[in-house]
Amino acid sequence: MTSATTNKDRRLGKGLAALLGTPLDDEGNPLSDSAGGQEGVKIQSLELAVGDIQNNPFQPRREFNPEEIASLAESLKNHQQLQPILVRIVDGKYQLISGERRLRATIHAGLPTIRAEVREADDRLVAELAIIENLQRKDLNPIEKALSFKRYIDEHKCKQDDLARRLSIDRSTIANLMRLLELPDGILDMLQGGELTAGHARALLPIGDEEIQRRTAEKIKEESWSVRATETHVAELLKAEEDAETGKKVVNATRQKRRTISPQVEAMQQEMRMIFGTKVEIKSSARGRGKITLHFTDPDEFERLRDMLSDAGKPRLRVAG
């Protein structure tokens, strides 16, 4: 695991612990209250019948790997449940907050009860806990993550910055995932179905035409393109689009006119388009002066670009090894 991934997981764990008011174990599961919890958080531990627990309505995950559930169920048959699930009481009934995989595995194993901790939590806190818990899962679909962010922001009328602060995560994480929702439904279905990766999907975002996006996505699937091959193809499409905007075909006269941009600058321009996921223009003079223009279409995209530029300016730590 890289140091960057480790640091990200630690931030997610910190956010979950802060929301729960409870320290976490090495895998991000809440420890019992005896390990030290936030003062004022009411906790009650008990055994609950699995049939008495309602699902978490804010759970972003729609699909659970049946093999993982079966494996966890086998483990529960042979070993005592190490960590309790978390529930709350809603209208006199128990509703799941955290631990749906353990609950599903317990049901799969045919066990009648499960150890649980009852906590006080409102809808907003439960939604935040569900998001954080699932961000820690490497197999959660990126669209499910993005939809959970969108639902939270829409329901609580907040900005991406607000959610990032509450969850102790980078705002760019939220922005980059939510940008995927701008893609056509057919591409989102392919992404959810595992036919495309998030890297493929991000490479399609700079394409302005939805039909071209769909055709490109089909080529990625049919020809098993790598993310790098997809980025190269998209860069070529963007260049062709620029040529079309001039209202002229790519003929010798047009090529001669475009030579005002050196091949080196044009290559850098294309590379920066792929990095920033938006239109980039570089203009330079014979004296070496010039400017770089980044295009954005809405405030969220502006914030995303600002975050990328801010992150690029931060010092990077080198890990010796």
mmCIF file of C-alpha atoms in Angstrom:
data_model
loop_
_atom_site.group_PDB
_atom_site.id
_atom_site.type_symbol
_atom_site.label_atom_id
_atom_site.label_comp_id
_atom_site.label_asym_id
_atom_site.label_seq_id
_atom_site.Cartn_x
_atom_site.Cartn_y
_atom_site.Cartn_z
ATOM 1 C CA MET A 1 0.000 0.000 0.000
ATOM 2 C CA THR A 2 1.372 3.432 -0.925
ATOM 3 C CA SER A 3 1.863 6.173 1.632
ATOM 4 C CA ALA A 4 -0.744 8.299 -0.198
ATOM 5 C CA THR A 5 -3.352 5.533 0.097
ATOM 6 C CA THR A 6 -2.476 4.978 3.739
ATOM 7 C CA ASN A 7 -2.851 8.682 4.533
ATOM 8 C CA LYS A 8 -6.212 8.797 2.756
ATOM 9 C CA ASP A 9 -7.488 5.803 4.728
ATOM 10 C CA ARG A 10 -6.319 7.421 7.959
ATOM 11 C CA ARG A 11 -8.238 10.598 7.126
ATOM 12 C CA LEU A 12 -11.365 8.545 6.384
ATOM 13 C CA GLY A 13 -10.941 6.656 9.641
ATOM 14 C CA LYS A 14 -10.503 9.916 11.509
ATOM 15 C CA GLY A 15 -13.698 11.244 9.969
ATOM 16 C CA LEU A 16 -15.654 8.136 10.914
ATOM 17 C CA ALA A 17 -14.298 8.162 14.447
ATOM 18 C CA ALA A 18 -15.174 11.834 14.855
ATOM 19 C CA LEU A 19 -18.716 11.282 13.643
ATOM 20 C CA LEU A 20 -19.214 8.228 15.837
ATOM 21 C CA GLY A 21 -17.507 9.710 18.837
ATOM 22 C CA THR A 22 -15.733 6.352 19.129
ATOM 23 C CA PRO A 23 -12.178 5.161 18.391
ATOM 24 C CA LEU A 24 -11.720 2.626 15.568
ATOM 25 C CA ASP A 25 -9.756 -0.574 15.188
ATOM 26 C CA ASP A 26 -7.198 -1.137 12.397
ATOM 27 C CA GLU A 27 -9.922 -2.020 9.887
ATOM 28 C CA GLY A 28 -12.084 0.995 10.582
ATOM 29 C CA ASN A 29 -14.635 -0.775 12.795
ATOM 30 C CA PRO A 30 -15.868 1.060 15.910
ATOM 31 C CA LEU A 31 -14.444 -0.187 19.184
ATOM 32 C CA SER A 32 -16.684 -0.697 22.187
ATOM 33 C CA ASP A 33 -17.448 2.219 24.470
ATOM 34 C CA SER A 34 -15.060 0.855 27.097
ATOM 35 C CA ALA A 35 -12.205 1.886 24.787
ATOM 36 C CA GLY A 36 -13.201 5.504 25.252
ATOM 37 C CA GLY A 37 -15.994 7.330 23.502
ATOM 38 C CA GLN A 38 -17.318 10.813 23.154
ATOM 39 C CA GLU A 39 -19.011 12.059 26.277
ATOM 40 C CA GLY A 40 -22.774 12.391 25.874
ATOM 41 C CA VAL A 41 -23.185 9.668 23.196
ATOM 42 C CA LYS A 42 -25.628 7.160 24.627
ATOM 43 C CA ILE A 43 -24.709 3.525 23.986
ATOM 44 C CA GLN A 44 -26.570 0.317 24.828
ATOM 45 C CA SER A 45 -25.162 -3.109 23.943
ATOM 46 C CA LEU A 46 -27.497 -6.044 23.369
ATOM 47 C CA GLU A 47 -28.271 -9.102 21.250
ATOM 48 C CA LEU A 48 -30.907 -8.450 18.566
ATOM 49 C CA ALA A 49 -32.896 -10.850 16.437
ATOM 50 C CA VAL A 50 -31.731 -10.344 12.862
ATOM 51 C CA GLY A 51 -35.345 -10.071 11.688
ATOM 52 C CA ASP A 52 -35.947 -7.086 13.959
ATOM 53 C CA ILE A 53 -33.367 -4.855 12.217
ATOM 54 C CA GLN A 54 -34.412 -2.561 9.381
ATOM 55 C CA ASN A 55 -32.037 -1.642 6.546
ATOM 56 C CA ASN A 56 -30.212 1.681 6.501
ATOM 57 C CA PRO A 57 -32.190 3.919 4.086
ATOM 58 C CA PHE A 58 -29.031 5.966 3.432
ATOM 59 C CA GLN A 59 -26.887 3.003 2.394
ATOM 60 C CA PRO A 60 -25.219 3.977 -0.926
ATOM 61 C CA ARG A 61 -24.206 0.405 -1.731
ATOM 62 C CA ARG A 62 -26.790 -1.405 -3.865
ATOM 63 C CA GLU A 63 -24.902 -4.635 -4.514
ATOM 64 C CA PHE A 64 -22.886 -6.837 -2.154
ATOM 65 C CA ASN A 65 -20.410 -9.462 -3.355
ATOM 66 C CA PRO A 66 -22.095 -12.798 -2.574
ATOM 67 C CA GLU A 67 -18.753 -14.600 -2.290
ATOM 68 C CA GLU A 68 -17.540 -12.112 0.322
ATOM 69 C CA ILE A 69 -20.791 -12.443 2.271
ATOM 70 C CA ALA A 70 -20.520 -16.249 2.154
ATOM 71 C CA SER A 71 -16.894 -16.128 3.320
ATOM 72 C CA LEU A 72 -17.765 -13.788 6.178
ATOM 73 C CA ALA A 73 -20.722 -16.021 7.090
ATOM 74 C CA GLU A 74 -18.417 -19.041 7.331
ATOM 75 C CA SER A 75 -16.097 -17.066 9.565
ATOM 76 C CA LEU A 76 -18.990 -16.090 11.839
ATOM 77 C CA LYS A 77 -19.986 -19.751 12.182
ATOM 78 C CA ASN A 78 -16.517 -20.695 13.387
ATOM 79 C CA HIS A 79 -15.544 -17.612 15.375
ATOM 80 C CA GLN A 80 -17.277 -15.234 17.712
ATOM 81 C CA GLN A 81 -18.440 -11.919 16.235
ATOM 82 C CA LEU A 82 -15.618 -9.490 17.035
ATOM 83 C CA GLN A 83 -17.344 -6.164 16.493
ATOM 84 C CA PRO A 84 -21.000 -5.260 17.014
ATOM 85 C CA ILE A 85 -23.106 -3.573 14.374
ATOM 86 C CA LEU A 86 -24.493 -0.114 15.104
ATOM 87 C CA VAL A 87 -28.230 0.585 15.176
ATOM 88 C CA ARG A 88 -30.580 3.345 16.236
ATOM 89 C CA ILE A 89 -34.236 3.370 17.269
ATOM 90 C CA VAL A 90 -36.671 4.897 14.757
ATOM 91 C CA ASP A 91 -40.404 4.827 15.513
ATOM 92 C CA GLY A 92 -39.847 2.124 18.088
ATOM 93 C CA LYS A 93 -37.892 -0.161 15.728
ATOM 94 C CA TYR A 94 -34.191 -0.878 15.292
ATOM 95 C CA GLN A 95 -32.625 0.595 12.145
ATOM 96 C CA LEU A 96 -29.139 -0.245 10.940
ATOM 97 C CA ILE A 97 -26.492 2.506 11.032
ATOM 98 C CA SER A 98 -23.289 0.594 10.259
ATOM 99 C CA GLY A 99 -22.324 -3.038 9.644
ATOM 100 C CA GLU A 100 -24.583 -4.236 6.820
ATOM 101 C CA ARG A 101 -22.023 -6.780 5.576
ATOM 102 C CA ARG A 102 -21.914 -8.368 9.048
ATOM 103 C CA LEU A 103 -25.723 -8.373 9.243
ATOM 104 C CA ARG A 104 -26.074 -9.983 5.805
ATOM 105 C CA ALA A 105 -23.413 -12.569 6.673
ATOM 106 C CA THR A 106 -25.161 -13.388 9.954
ATOM 107 C CA ILE A 107 -28.431 -13.978 8.094
ATOM 108 C CA HIS A 108 -26.584 -16.043 5.446
ATOM 109 C CA ALA A 109 -25.029 -18.167 8.193
ATOM 110 C CA GLY A 110 -28.471 -18.886 9.643
ATOM 111 C CA LEU A 111 -27.617 -17.311 13.000
ATOM 112 C CA PRO A 112 -30.711 -15.996 14.833
ATOM 113 C CA THR A 113 -29.162 -13.013 16.611
ATOM 114 C CA ILE A 114 -26.385 -10.462 16.243
ATOM 115 C CA ARG A 115 -24.544 -8.314 18.755
ATOM 116 C CA ALA A 116 -25.407 -4.640 18.369
ATOM 117 C CA GLU A 117 -24.843 -1.245 19.943
ATOM 118 C CA VAL A 118 -27.755 1.188 20.063
ATOM 119 C CA ARG A 119 -26.812 4.825 19.537
ATOM 120 C CA GLU A 120 -28.570 8.144 19.178
ATOM 121 C CA ALA A 121 -28.183 9.496 15.641
ATOM 122 C CA ASP A 122 -30.251 11.741 13.373
ATOM 123 C CA ASP A 123 -30.710 11.225 9.632
ATOM 124 C CA ARG A 124 -27.859 13.547 8.712
ATOM 125 C CA LEU A 125 -25.363 11.733 10.913
ATOM 126 C CA VAL A 126 -26.498 8.322 9.630
ATOM 127 C CA ALA A 127 -26.056 9.495 6.033
ATOM 128 C CA GLU A 128 -22.546 10.766 6.811
ATOM 129 C CA LEU A 129 -21.593 7.521 8.532
ATOM 130 C CA ALA A 130 -22.843 5.499 5.559
ATOM 131 C CA ILE A 131 -20.765 7.572 3.140
ATOM 132 C CA ILE A 132 -17.582 7.329 5.207
ATOM 133 C CA GLU A 133 -17.966 3.600 5.863
ATOM 134 C CA ASN A 134 -18.351 2.868 2.165
ATOM 135 C CA LEU A 135 -15.534 5.163 1.050
ATOM 136 C CA GLN A 136 -13.267 2.859 3.038
ATOM 137 C CA ARG A 137 -14.456 -0.129 0.985
ATOM 138 C CA LYS A 138 -12.286 -0.557 -2.099
ATOM 139 C CA ASP A 139 -14.991 -2.437 -4.045
ATOM 140 C CA LEU A 140 -17.754 0.180 -3.819
ATOM 141 C CA ASN A 141 -18.780 1.336 -7.268
ATOM 142 C CA PRO A 142 -17.672 4.936 -8.003
ATOM 143 C CA ILE A 143 -21.172 5.805 -9.211
ATOM 144 C CA GLU A 144 -22.653 4.625 -5.910
ATOM 145 C CA LYS A 145 -20.182 6.880 -4.108
ATOM 146 C CA ALA A 146 -20.985 9.822 -6.380
ATOM 147 C CA LEU A 147 -24.737 9.329 -5.951
ATOM 148 C CA SER A 148 -24.373 9.217 -2.172
ATOM 149 C CA PHE A 149 -22.552 12.574 -2.292
ATOM 150 C CA LYS A 150 -25.204 14.080 -4.576
ATOM 151 C CA ARG A 151 -28.080 12.818 -2.447
ATOM 152 C CA TYR A 152 -26.532 14.248 0.698
ATOM 153 C CA ILE A 153 -25.802 17.641 -0.884
ATOM 154 C CA ASP A 154 -29.297 17.874 -2.396
ATOM 155 C CA GLU A 155 -31.109 16.834 0.788
ATOM 156 C CA HIS A 156 -29.099 19.020 3.166
ATOM 157 C CA LYS A 157 -28.731 21.999 0.800
ATOM 158 C CA CYS A 158 -24.995 22.216 1.376
ATOM 159 C CA LYS A 159 -21.886 22.680 -0.785
ATOM 160 C CA GLN A 160 -19.124 20.247 -1.556
ATOM 161 C CA ASP A 161 -16.837 22.162 0.797
ATOM 162 C CA ASP A 162 -19.300 21.684 3.674
ATOM 163 C CA LEU A 163 -19.552 17.931 3.125
ATOM 164 C CA ALA A 164 -15.778 17.575 2.794
ATOM 165 C CA ARG A 165 -15.260 19.323 6.139
ATOM 166 C CA ARG A 166 -17.879 17.191 7.894
ATOM 167 C CA LEU A 167 -16.367 13.963 6.566
ATOM 168 C CA SER A 168 -12.710 15.056 6.959
ATOM 169 C CA ILE A 169 -11.934 14.260 3.310
ATOM 170 C CA ASP A 170 -10.552 16.298 0.401
ATOM 171 C CA ARG A 171 -13.119 18.313 -1.532
ATOM 172 C CA SER A 172 -11.449 17.132 -4.748
ATOM 173 C CA THR A 173 -12.475 13.550 -3.869
ATOM 174 C CA ILE A 174 -16.115 14.633 -3.878
ATOM 175 C CA ALA A 175 -15.789 16.832 -6.979
ATOM 176 C CA ASN A 176 -13.980 14.233 -9.096
ATOM 177 C CA LEU A 177 -16.511 11.509 -8.303
ATOM 178 C CA MET A 178 -19.540 13.745 -8.827
ATOM 179 C CA ARG A 179 -18.208 14.824 -12.233
ATOM 180 C CA LEU A 180 -18.761 11.244 -13.402
ATOM 181 C CA LEU A 181 -22.507 11.841 -13.067
ATOM 182 C CA GLU A 182 -22.254 14.260 -16.009
ATOM 183 C CA LEU A 183 -21.752 11.287 -18.349
ATOM 184 C CA PRO A 184 -24.728 9.803 -20.291
ATOM 185 C CA ASP A 185 -26.811 7.135 -18.551
ATOM 186 C CA GLY A 186 -25.559 4.390 -20.841
ATOM 187 C CA ILE A 187 -21.953 5.058 -19.855
ATOM 188 C CA LEU A 188 -22.907 5.198 -16.176
ATOM 189 C CA ASP A 189 -24.532 1.771 -16.588
ATOM 190 C CA MET A 190 -21.315 0.427 -18.133
ATOM 191 C CA LEU A 191 -19.319 1.883 -15.247
ATOM 192 C CA GLN A 192 -21.646 0.356 -12.664
ATOM 193 C CA GLY A 193 -21.531 -2.965 -14.468
ATOM 194 C CA GLY A 194 -17.738 -3.067 -14.434
ATOM 195 C CA GLU A 195 -17.427 -2.735 -18.226
ATOM 196 C CA LEU A 196 -15.527 0.555 -17.760
ATOM 197 C CA THR A 197 -13.238 1.730 -14.988
ATOM 198 C CA ALA A 198 -13.407 5.136 -13.332
ATOM 199 C CA GLY A 199 -10.197 6.006 -15.197
ATOM 200 C CA HIS A 200 -11.878 5.284 -18.543
ATOM 201 C CA ALA A 201 -14.900 7.336 -17.524
ATOM 202 C CA ARG A 202 -12.816 10.326 -16.451
ATOM 203 C CA ALA A 203 -11.004 10.258 -19.788
ATOM 204 C CA LEU A 204 -14.367 10.640 -21.567
ATOM 205 C CA LEU A 205 -15.398 13.771 -19.657
ATOM 206 C CA PRO A 206 -13.585 16.336 -21.884
ATOM 207 C CA ILE A 207 -15.603 15.139 -24.917
ATOM 208 C CA GLY A 208 -18.462 17.594 -25.371
ATOM 209 C CA ASP A 209 -20.712 15.414 -27.559
ATOM 210 C CA GLU A 210 -22.697 12.682 -25.753
ATOM 211 C CA GLU A 211 -23.040 10.544 -28.877
ATOM 212 C CA ILE A 212 -19.253 10.583 -29.388
ATOM 213 C CA GLN A 213 -18.841 9.724 -25.701
ATOM 214 C CA ARG A 214 -21.145 6.709 -26.114
ATOM 215 C CA ARG A 215 -19.398 5.508 -29.293
ATOM 216 C CA THR A 216 -16.007 5.868 -27.634
ATOM 217 C CA ALA A 217 -17.220 3.943 -24.578
ATOM 218 C CA GLU A 218 -18.377 1.099 -26.835
ATOM 219 C CA LYS A 219 -14.949 0.998 -28.504
ATOM 220 C CA ILE A 220 -13.267 0.850 -25.105
ATOM 221 C CA LYS A 221 -15.421 -2.146 -24.216
ATOM 222 C CA GLU A 222 -15.174 -3.952 -27.554
ATOM 223 C CA GLU A 223 -11.453 -3.420 -28.110
ATOM 224 C CA SER A 224 -10.377 -3.618 -24.431
ATOM 225 C CA TRP A 225 -8.609 -0.263 -24.510
ATOM 226 C CA SER A 226 -6.379 0.696 -21.610
ATOM 227 C CA VAL A 227 -6.937 4.003 -19.844
ATOM 228 C CA ARG A 228 -3.811 5.379 -21.557
ATOM 229 C CA ALA A 229 -5.104 4.337 -24.990
ATOM 230 C CA THR A 230 -8.438 5.975 -24.194
ATOM 231 C CA GLU A 231 -6.723 9.218 -23.194
ATOM 232 C CA THR A 232 -4.715 9.218 -26.431
ATOM 233 C CA HIS A 233 -7.867 8.664 -28.497
ATOM 234 C CA VAL A 234 -9.727 11.426 -26.670
ATOM 235 C CA ALA A 235 -6.814 13.817 -27.209
ATOM 236 C CA GLU A 236 -7.031 13.120 -30.933
ATOM 237 C CA LEU A 237 -10.790 13.742 -30.873
ATOM 238 C CA LEU A 238 -10.296 17.044 -29.083
ATOM 239 C CA LYS A 239 -7.737 18.151 -31.633
ATOM 240 C CA ALA A 240 -10.133 17.263 -34.460
ATOM 241 C CA GLU A 241 -12.869 19.202 -32.658
ATOM 242 C CA GLU A 242 -10.647 22.261 -32.507
ATOM 243 C CA ASP A 243 -10.030 21.965 -36.236
ATOM 244 C CA ALA A 244 -13.793 21.756 -36.843
ATOM 245 C CA GLU A 245 -14.386 24.899 -34.802
ATOM 246 C CA THR A 246 -12.342 26.909 -37.275
ATOM 247 C CA GLY A 247 -14.914 25.998 -39.929
ATOM 248 C CA LYS A 248 -12.202 24.594 -42.199
ATOM 249 C CA LYS A 249 -11.061 21.137 -43.105
ATOM 250 C CA VAL A 250 -7.587 20.030 -42.174
ATOM 251 C CA VAL A 251 -5.797 20.910 -45.391
ATOM 252 C CA ASN A 252 -2.322 22.183 -46.085
ATOM 253 C CA ALA A 253 -3.363 25.825 -45.801
ATOM 254 C CA THR A 254 -4.948 25.224 -42.395
ATOM 255 C CA ARG A 255 -1.942 23.283 -41.184
ATOM 256 C CA GLN A 256 0.337 26.109 -42.260
ATOM 257 C CA LYS A 257 -1.799 28.614 -40.365
ATOM 258 C CA ARG A 258 -1.768 26.476 -37.199
ATOM 259 C CA ARG A 259 2.029 26.382 -37.226
ATOM 260 C CA THR A 260 1.882 29.580 -35.188
ATOM 261 C CA ILE A 261 1.739 27.066 -32.315
ATOM 262 C CA SER A 262 4.922 25.040 -32.162
ATOM 263 C CA PRO A 263 4.631 21.235 -32.016
ATOM 264 C CA GLN A 264 6.108 21.339 -28.502
ATOM 265 C CA VAL A 265 3.500 23.824 -27.231
ATOM 266 C CA GLU A 266 0.691 21.922 -28.958
ATOM 267 C CA ALA A 267 1.849 18.683 -27.318
ATOM 268 C CA MET A 268 1.900 20.370 -23.907
ATOM 269 C CA GLN A 269 -1.555 21.759 -24.597
ATOM 270 C CA GLN A 270 -2.946 18.291 -25.307
ATOM 271 C CA GLU A 271 -1.198 16.820 -22.267
ATOM 272 C CA MET A 272 -2.658 19.482 -19.975
ATOM 273 C CA ARG A 273 -6.145 18.880 -21.378
ATOM 274 C CA MET A 274 -5.899 15.264 -20.262
ATOM 275 C CA ILE A 275 -4.522 16.208 -16.831
ATOM 276 C CA PHE A 276 -7.140 18.847 -16.040
ATOM 277 C CA GLY A 277 -10.059 17.233 -17.876
ATOM 278 C CA THR A 278 -11.041 20.464 -19.612
ATOM 279 C CA LYS A 279 -10.082 22.714 -22.532
ATOM 280 C CA VAL A 280 -6.628 24.274 -22.158
ATOM 281 C CA GLU A 281 -5.066 26.969 -24.331
ATOM 282 C CA ILE A 282 -1.401 27.987 -24.315
ATOM 283 C CA LYS A 283 -0.341 31.171 -26.048
ATOM 284 C CA SER A 284 3.311 32.191 -26.276
ATOM 285 C CA SER A 285 5.318 34.922 -27.924
ATOM 286 C CA ALA A 286 8.652 34.809 -29.680
ATOM 287 C CA ARG A 287 10.233 36.301 -26.551
ATOM 288 C CA GLY A 288 9.124 33.336 -24.468
ATOM 289 C CA ARG A 289 6.259 35.066 -22.696
ATOM 290 C CA GLY A 290 2.705 33.766 -22.738
ATOM 291 C CA LYS A 291 -0.299 32.601 -20.813
ATOM 292 C CA ILE A 292 -2.170 29.380 -20.033
ATOM 293 C CA THR A 293 -5.989 29.463 -20.066
ATOM 294 C CA LEU A 294 -8.100 26.807 -18.301
ATOM 295 C CA HIS A 295 -11.775 26.732 -19.317
ATOM 296 C CA PHE A 296 -14.573 25.871 -16.859
ATOM 297 C CA THR A 297 -18.342 25.640 -17.289
ATOM 298 C CA ASP A 298 -19.705 26.026 -13.752
ATOM 299 C CA PRO A 299 -18.613 26.969 -10.208
ATOM 300 C CA ASP A 300 -17.986 23.354 -9.168
ATOM 301 C CA GLU A 301 -15.615 22.815 -12.084
ATOM 302 C CA PHE A 302 -13.820 26.036 -11.160
ATOM 303 C CA GLU A 303 -13.410 24.726 -7.579
ATOM 304 C CA ARG A 304 -12.125 21.398 -8.912
ATOM 305 C CA LEU A 305 -9.487 23.128 -11.042
ATOM 306 C CA ARG A 306 -8.529 25.393 -8.148
ATOM 307 C CA ASP A 307 -8.063 22.352 -5.894
ATOM 308 C CA MET A 308 -5.891 20.627 -8.503
ATOM 309 C CA LEU A 309 -3.676 23.692 -8.862
ATOM 310 C CA SER A 310 -3.498 24.112 -5.093
ATOM 311 C CA ASP A 311 -2.548 20.458 -4.577
ATOM 312 C CA ALA A 312 0.106 20.716 -7.291
ATOM 313 C CA GLY A 313 1.744 23.536 -5.371
ATOM 314 C CA LYS A 314 1.996 21.629 -2.119
ATOM 315 C CA PRO A 315 5.391 20.115 -1.210
ATOM 316 C CA ARG A 316 5.566 16.369 -1.735
ATOM 317 C CA LEU A 317 7.210 14.088 0.768
ATOM 318 C CA ARG A 318 9.562 11.466 -0.546
ATOM 319 C CA VAL A 319 9.449 8.099 1.121
ATOM 320 C CA ALA A 320 12.873 6.513 1.327
ATOM 321 C CA GLY A 321 13.010 2.844 0.488
#
